[in-house]
Coordinates of C-alpha atoms and ligand atoms in Angstrom, one line a residue:
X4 CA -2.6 -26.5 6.2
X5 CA -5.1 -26.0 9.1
X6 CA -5.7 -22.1 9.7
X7 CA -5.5 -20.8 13.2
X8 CA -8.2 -17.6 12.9
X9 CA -10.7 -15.8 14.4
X10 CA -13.7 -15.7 13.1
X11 CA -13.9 -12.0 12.4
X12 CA -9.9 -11.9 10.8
X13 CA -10.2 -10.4 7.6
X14 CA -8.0 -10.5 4.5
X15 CA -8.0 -6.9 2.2
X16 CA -6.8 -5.0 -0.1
X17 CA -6.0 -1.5 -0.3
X18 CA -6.0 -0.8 -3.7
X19 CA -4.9 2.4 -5.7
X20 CA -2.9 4.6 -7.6
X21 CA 0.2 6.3 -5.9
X22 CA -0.7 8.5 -3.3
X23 CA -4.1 7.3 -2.8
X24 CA -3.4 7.2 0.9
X25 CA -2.7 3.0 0.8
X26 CA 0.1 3.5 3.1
X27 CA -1.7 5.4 5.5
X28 CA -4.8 4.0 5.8
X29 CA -3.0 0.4 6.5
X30 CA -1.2 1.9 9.3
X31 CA -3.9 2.9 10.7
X32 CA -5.6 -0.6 10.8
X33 CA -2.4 -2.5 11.8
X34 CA -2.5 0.3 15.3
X35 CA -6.2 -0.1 15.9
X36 CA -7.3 -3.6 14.8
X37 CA -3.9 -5.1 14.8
X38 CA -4.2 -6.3 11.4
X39 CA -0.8 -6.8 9.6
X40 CA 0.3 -4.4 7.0
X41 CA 2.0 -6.4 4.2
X42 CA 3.8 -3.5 1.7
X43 CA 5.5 -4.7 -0.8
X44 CA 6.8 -1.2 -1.7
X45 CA 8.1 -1.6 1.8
X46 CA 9.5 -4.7 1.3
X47 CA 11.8 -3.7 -1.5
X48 CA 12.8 -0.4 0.3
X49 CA 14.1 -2.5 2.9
X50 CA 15.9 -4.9 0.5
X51 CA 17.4 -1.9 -1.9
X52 CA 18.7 -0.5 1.6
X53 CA 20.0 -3.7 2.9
X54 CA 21.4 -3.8 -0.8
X55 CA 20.5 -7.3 -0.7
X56 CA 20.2 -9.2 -4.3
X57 CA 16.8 -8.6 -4.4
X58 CA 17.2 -4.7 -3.6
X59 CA 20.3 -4.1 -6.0
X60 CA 17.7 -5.8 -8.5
X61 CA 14.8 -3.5 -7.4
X62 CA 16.7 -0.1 -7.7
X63 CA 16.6 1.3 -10.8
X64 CA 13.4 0.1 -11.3
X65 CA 12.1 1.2 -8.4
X66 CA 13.7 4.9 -9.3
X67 CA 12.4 4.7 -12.8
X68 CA 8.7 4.4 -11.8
X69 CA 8.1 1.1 -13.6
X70 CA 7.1 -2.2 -11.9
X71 CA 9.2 -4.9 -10.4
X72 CA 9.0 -8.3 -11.7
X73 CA 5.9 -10.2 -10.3
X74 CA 8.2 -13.2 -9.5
X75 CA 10.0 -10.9 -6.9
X76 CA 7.2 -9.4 -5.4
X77 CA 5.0 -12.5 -5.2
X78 CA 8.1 -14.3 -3.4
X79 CA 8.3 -11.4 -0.8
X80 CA 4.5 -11.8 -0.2
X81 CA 5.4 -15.6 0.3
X82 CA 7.5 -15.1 2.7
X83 CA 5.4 -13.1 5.0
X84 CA 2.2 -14.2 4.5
X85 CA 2.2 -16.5 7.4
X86 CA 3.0 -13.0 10.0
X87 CA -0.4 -12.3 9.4
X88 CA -2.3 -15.6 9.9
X89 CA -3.8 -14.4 12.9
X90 CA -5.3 -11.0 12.4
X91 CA -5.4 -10.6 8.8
X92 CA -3.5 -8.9 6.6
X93 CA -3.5 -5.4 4.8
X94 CA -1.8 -6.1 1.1
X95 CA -0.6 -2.9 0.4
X96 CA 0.5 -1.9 -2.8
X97 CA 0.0 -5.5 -3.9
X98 CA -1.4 -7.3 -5.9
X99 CA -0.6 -4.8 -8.7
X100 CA -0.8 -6.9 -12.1
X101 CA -2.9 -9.8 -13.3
X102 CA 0.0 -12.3 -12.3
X103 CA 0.0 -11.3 -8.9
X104 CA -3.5 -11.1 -8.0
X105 CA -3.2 -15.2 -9.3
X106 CA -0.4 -15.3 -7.0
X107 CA -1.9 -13.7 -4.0
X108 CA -5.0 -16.1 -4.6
X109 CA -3.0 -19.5 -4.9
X110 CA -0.9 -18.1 -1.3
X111 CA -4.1 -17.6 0.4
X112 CA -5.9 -20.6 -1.0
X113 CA -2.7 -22.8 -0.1
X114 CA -3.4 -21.5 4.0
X115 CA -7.1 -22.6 3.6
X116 CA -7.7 -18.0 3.1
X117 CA -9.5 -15.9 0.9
X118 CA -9.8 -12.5 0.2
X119 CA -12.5 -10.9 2.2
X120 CA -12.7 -7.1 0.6
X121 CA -10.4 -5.2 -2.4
X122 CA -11.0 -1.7 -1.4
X123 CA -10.2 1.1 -3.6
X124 CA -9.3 4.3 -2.7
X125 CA -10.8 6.3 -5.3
X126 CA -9.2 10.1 -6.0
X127 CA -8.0 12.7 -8.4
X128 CA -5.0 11.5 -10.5
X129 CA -3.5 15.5 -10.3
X130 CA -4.4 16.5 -6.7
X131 CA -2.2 13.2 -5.8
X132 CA 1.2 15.0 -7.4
X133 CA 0.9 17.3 -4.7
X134 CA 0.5 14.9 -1.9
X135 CA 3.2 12.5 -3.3
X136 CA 6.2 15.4 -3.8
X137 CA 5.0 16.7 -0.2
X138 CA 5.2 13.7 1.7
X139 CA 8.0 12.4 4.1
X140 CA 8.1 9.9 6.8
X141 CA 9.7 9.7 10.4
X142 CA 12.9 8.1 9.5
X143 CA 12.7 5.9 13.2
X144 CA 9.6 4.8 12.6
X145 CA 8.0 5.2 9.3
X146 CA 5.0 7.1 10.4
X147 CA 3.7 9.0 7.0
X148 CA 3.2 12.8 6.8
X149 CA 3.1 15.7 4.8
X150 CA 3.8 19.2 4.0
X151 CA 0.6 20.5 4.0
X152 CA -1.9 18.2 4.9
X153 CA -0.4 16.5 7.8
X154 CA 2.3 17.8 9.6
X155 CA 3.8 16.5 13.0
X156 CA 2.2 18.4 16.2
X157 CA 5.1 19.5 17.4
X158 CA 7.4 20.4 14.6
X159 CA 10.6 18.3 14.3
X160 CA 9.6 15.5 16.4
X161 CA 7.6 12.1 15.5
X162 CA 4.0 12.0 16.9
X163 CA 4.2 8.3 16.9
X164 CA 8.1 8.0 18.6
X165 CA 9.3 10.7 19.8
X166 CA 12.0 10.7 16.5
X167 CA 14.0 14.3 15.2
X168 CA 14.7 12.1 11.8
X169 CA 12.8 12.3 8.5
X170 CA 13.2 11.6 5.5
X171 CA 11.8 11.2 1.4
X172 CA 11.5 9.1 -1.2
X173 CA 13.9 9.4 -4.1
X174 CA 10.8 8.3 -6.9
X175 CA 8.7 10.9 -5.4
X176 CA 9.4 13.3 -7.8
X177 CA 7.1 14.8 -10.3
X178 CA 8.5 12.7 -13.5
X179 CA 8.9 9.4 -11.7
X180 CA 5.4 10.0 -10.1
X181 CA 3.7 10.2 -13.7
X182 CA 5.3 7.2 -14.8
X183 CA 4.1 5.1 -11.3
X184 CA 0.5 6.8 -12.7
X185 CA 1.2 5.4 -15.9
X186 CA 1.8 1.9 -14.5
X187 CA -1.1 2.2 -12.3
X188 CA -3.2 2.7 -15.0
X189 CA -1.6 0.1 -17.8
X190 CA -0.9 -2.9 -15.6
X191 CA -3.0 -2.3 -12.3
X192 CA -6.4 -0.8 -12.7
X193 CA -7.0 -4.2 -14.9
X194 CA -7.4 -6.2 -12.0
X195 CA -10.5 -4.4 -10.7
X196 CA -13.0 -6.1 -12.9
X197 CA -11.5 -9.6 -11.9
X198 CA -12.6 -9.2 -8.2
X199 CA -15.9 -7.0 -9.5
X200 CA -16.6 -10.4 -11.1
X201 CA -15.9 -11.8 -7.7
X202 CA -18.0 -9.2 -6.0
X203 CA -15.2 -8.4 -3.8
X204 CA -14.8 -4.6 -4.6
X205 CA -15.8 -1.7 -2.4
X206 CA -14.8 2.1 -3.1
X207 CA -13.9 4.8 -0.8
X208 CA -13.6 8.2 -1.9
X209 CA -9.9 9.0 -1.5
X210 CA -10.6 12.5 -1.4
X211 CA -11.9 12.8 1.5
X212 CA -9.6 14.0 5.0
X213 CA -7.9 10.7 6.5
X214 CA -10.2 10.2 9.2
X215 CA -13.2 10.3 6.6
X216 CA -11.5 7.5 4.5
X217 CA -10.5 5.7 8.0
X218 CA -14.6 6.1 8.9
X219 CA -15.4 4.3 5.5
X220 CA -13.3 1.6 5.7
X221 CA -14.1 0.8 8.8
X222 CA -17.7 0.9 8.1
X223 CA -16.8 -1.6 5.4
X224 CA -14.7 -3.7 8.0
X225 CA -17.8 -4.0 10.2
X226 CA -20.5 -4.1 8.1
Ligands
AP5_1 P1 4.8 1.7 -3.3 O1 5.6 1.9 -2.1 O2 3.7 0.7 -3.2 O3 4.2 3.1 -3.8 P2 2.8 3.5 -4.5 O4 1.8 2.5 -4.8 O5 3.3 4.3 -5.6 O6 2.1 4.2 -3.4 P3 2.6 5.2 -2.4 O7 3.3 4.6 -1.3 O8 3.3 6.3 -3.2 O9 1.2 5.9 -1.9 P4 0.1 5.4 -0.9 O10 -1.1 5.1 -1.7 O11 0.6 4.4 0.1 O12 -0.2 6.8 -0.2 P5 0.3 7.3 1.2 O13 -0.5 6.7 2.3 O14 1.8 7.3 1.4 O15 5.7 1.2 -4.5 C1 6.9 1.9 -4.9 C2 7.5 1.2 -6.0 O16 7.9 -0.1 -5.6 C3 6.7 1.0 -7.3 O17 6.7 2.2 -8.1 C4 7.4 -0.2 -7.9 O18 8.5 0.1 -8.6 C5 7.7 -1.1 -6.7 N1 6.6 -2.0 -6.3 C6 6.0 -2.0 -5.1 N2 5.0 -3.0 -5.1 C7 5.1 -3.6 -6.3 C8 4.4 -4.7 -6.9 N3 3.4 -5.3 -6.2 N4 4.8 -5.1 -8.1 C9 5.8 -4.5 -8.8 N5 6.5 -3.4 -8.3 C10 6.2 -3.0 -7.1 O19 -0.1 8.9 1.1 C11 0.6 9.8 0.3 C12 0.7 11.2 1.0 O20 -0.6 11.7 1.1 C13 1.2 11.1 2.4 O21 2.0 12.2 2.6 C14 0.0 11.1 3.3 O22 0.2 11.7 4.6 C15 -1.0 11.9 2.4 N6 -2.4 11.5 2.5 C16 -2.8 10.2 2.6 N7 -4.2 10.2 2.7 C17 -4.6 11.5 2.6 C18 -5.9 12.1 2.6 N8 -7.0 11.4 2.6 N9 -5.9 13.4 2.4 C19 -4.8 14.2 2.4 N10 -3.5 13.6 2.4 C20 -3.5 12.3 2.5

């Protein structure tokens, strides 16, 4: 299939362990560059509240930390990949096994696209327990924050829409959070040496506030 893109649309991915500020920093880029955030931790939030095959599926798993099977996840990628033809694309928590990062390439391939950058966001597995049990999002909206690190500027009310409604995760609790760890470590840091092979992998420290991880990626964007 012909591709209809500008010569400066990039494909990425934000790649990292739970809390390692993937959902954030996407956001972020889909606001200021118009690139499209494809999460497929979103994805599956949607379906398990839709309580759609797919989500009833998703559920347990979901609330038990593990993963969900790469034939679901690679299907929901599918399906949306073409949303992002334009602009580019953000994969957010995805590719996350072996299986899926063959997916992601045989999708992209299939719309004449490759990956342009696999960023990862790298931080301190303990330090991300407190910023995954403190977080919540506008319920409207989605727009992340947290207890401590980033609250809205007026209290109660959305800085992105206005919104009174928030609301929290039920897997972001300390157990389920070490399990996601776990995964992370098992099934998805394996992946990094097959695009280091590719020469596709930058890193970011993690650590830093959100607009010094914003500055780097963006510095990687332009460079
Ligand atoms: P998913 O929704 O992808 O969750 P995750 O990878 O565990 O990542 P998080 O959303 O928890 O963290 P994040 O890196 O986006 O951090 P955030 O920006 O929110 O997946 C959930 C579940 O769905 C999985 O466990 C699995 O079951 C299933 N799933 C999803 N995709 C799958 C796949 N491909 N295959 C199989 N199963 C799949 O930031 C966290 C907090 O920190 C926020 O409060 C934020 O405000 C704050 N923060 C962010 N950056 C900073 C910073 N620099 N400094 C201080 N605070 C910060």
């Amino acid at each position: 299939m012909a591709s209809n893109r500008g010569a400066s649309t990039l494909d990425i991915i934000l790649l990292g362990p739970p809390g390692a500020g993937k959902g954030t920093q996407a956001q972020r880029l889909q606001a200021k560059r118009g690139m499209i955030q494809l999460s497929t931790g979103d994805m599956l939030r949607e379906a398990v509240a839709k309580g759609t095959p797919v989500g009833i599926k998703a559920k347990v798993v979901m609330e038990a930390g593990e993963l969900v099977s790469d034939a679901i996840v690679s299907a929901l990628i599918g399906e949306r990949l073409d949303t992002a033809a334009a602009h580019g694309a953000i994969f957010d928590g995805f590719p996350r096994t072996e299986h899926q990062a063959d997916a992601l390439e045989i999708l992209l391939g299939e719309r004449g696209r490759k990956l342009d950058h696999v960023i990862e966001l790298v931080v301190d597995e303990e330090a991300l327990v407190e910023r995954i049990t403190g977080r919540f999002t506008c319920a409207t909206c989605g727009a992340p924050y947290h207890d401590r690190f980033h609250v809205p500027q007026v209290a109660g009310t959305c800085d992105a829409c206005g919104g009174h409604e928030f609301k929290r995760r039920p897997d972001d609790n300390e157990q389920t959070v070490r399990t996601r760890m776990a995964e992370y470590r098992a099934k998805t840091a394996p992946i990094l040496p097959l695009y280091e092979a590719k020469g596709l992998v930058r890193r970011v420290d993690g650590m830093l506030t959100v607009e010094q991880v914003a500055a780097a990626i963006d510095a990687i964007l332009d460079g």
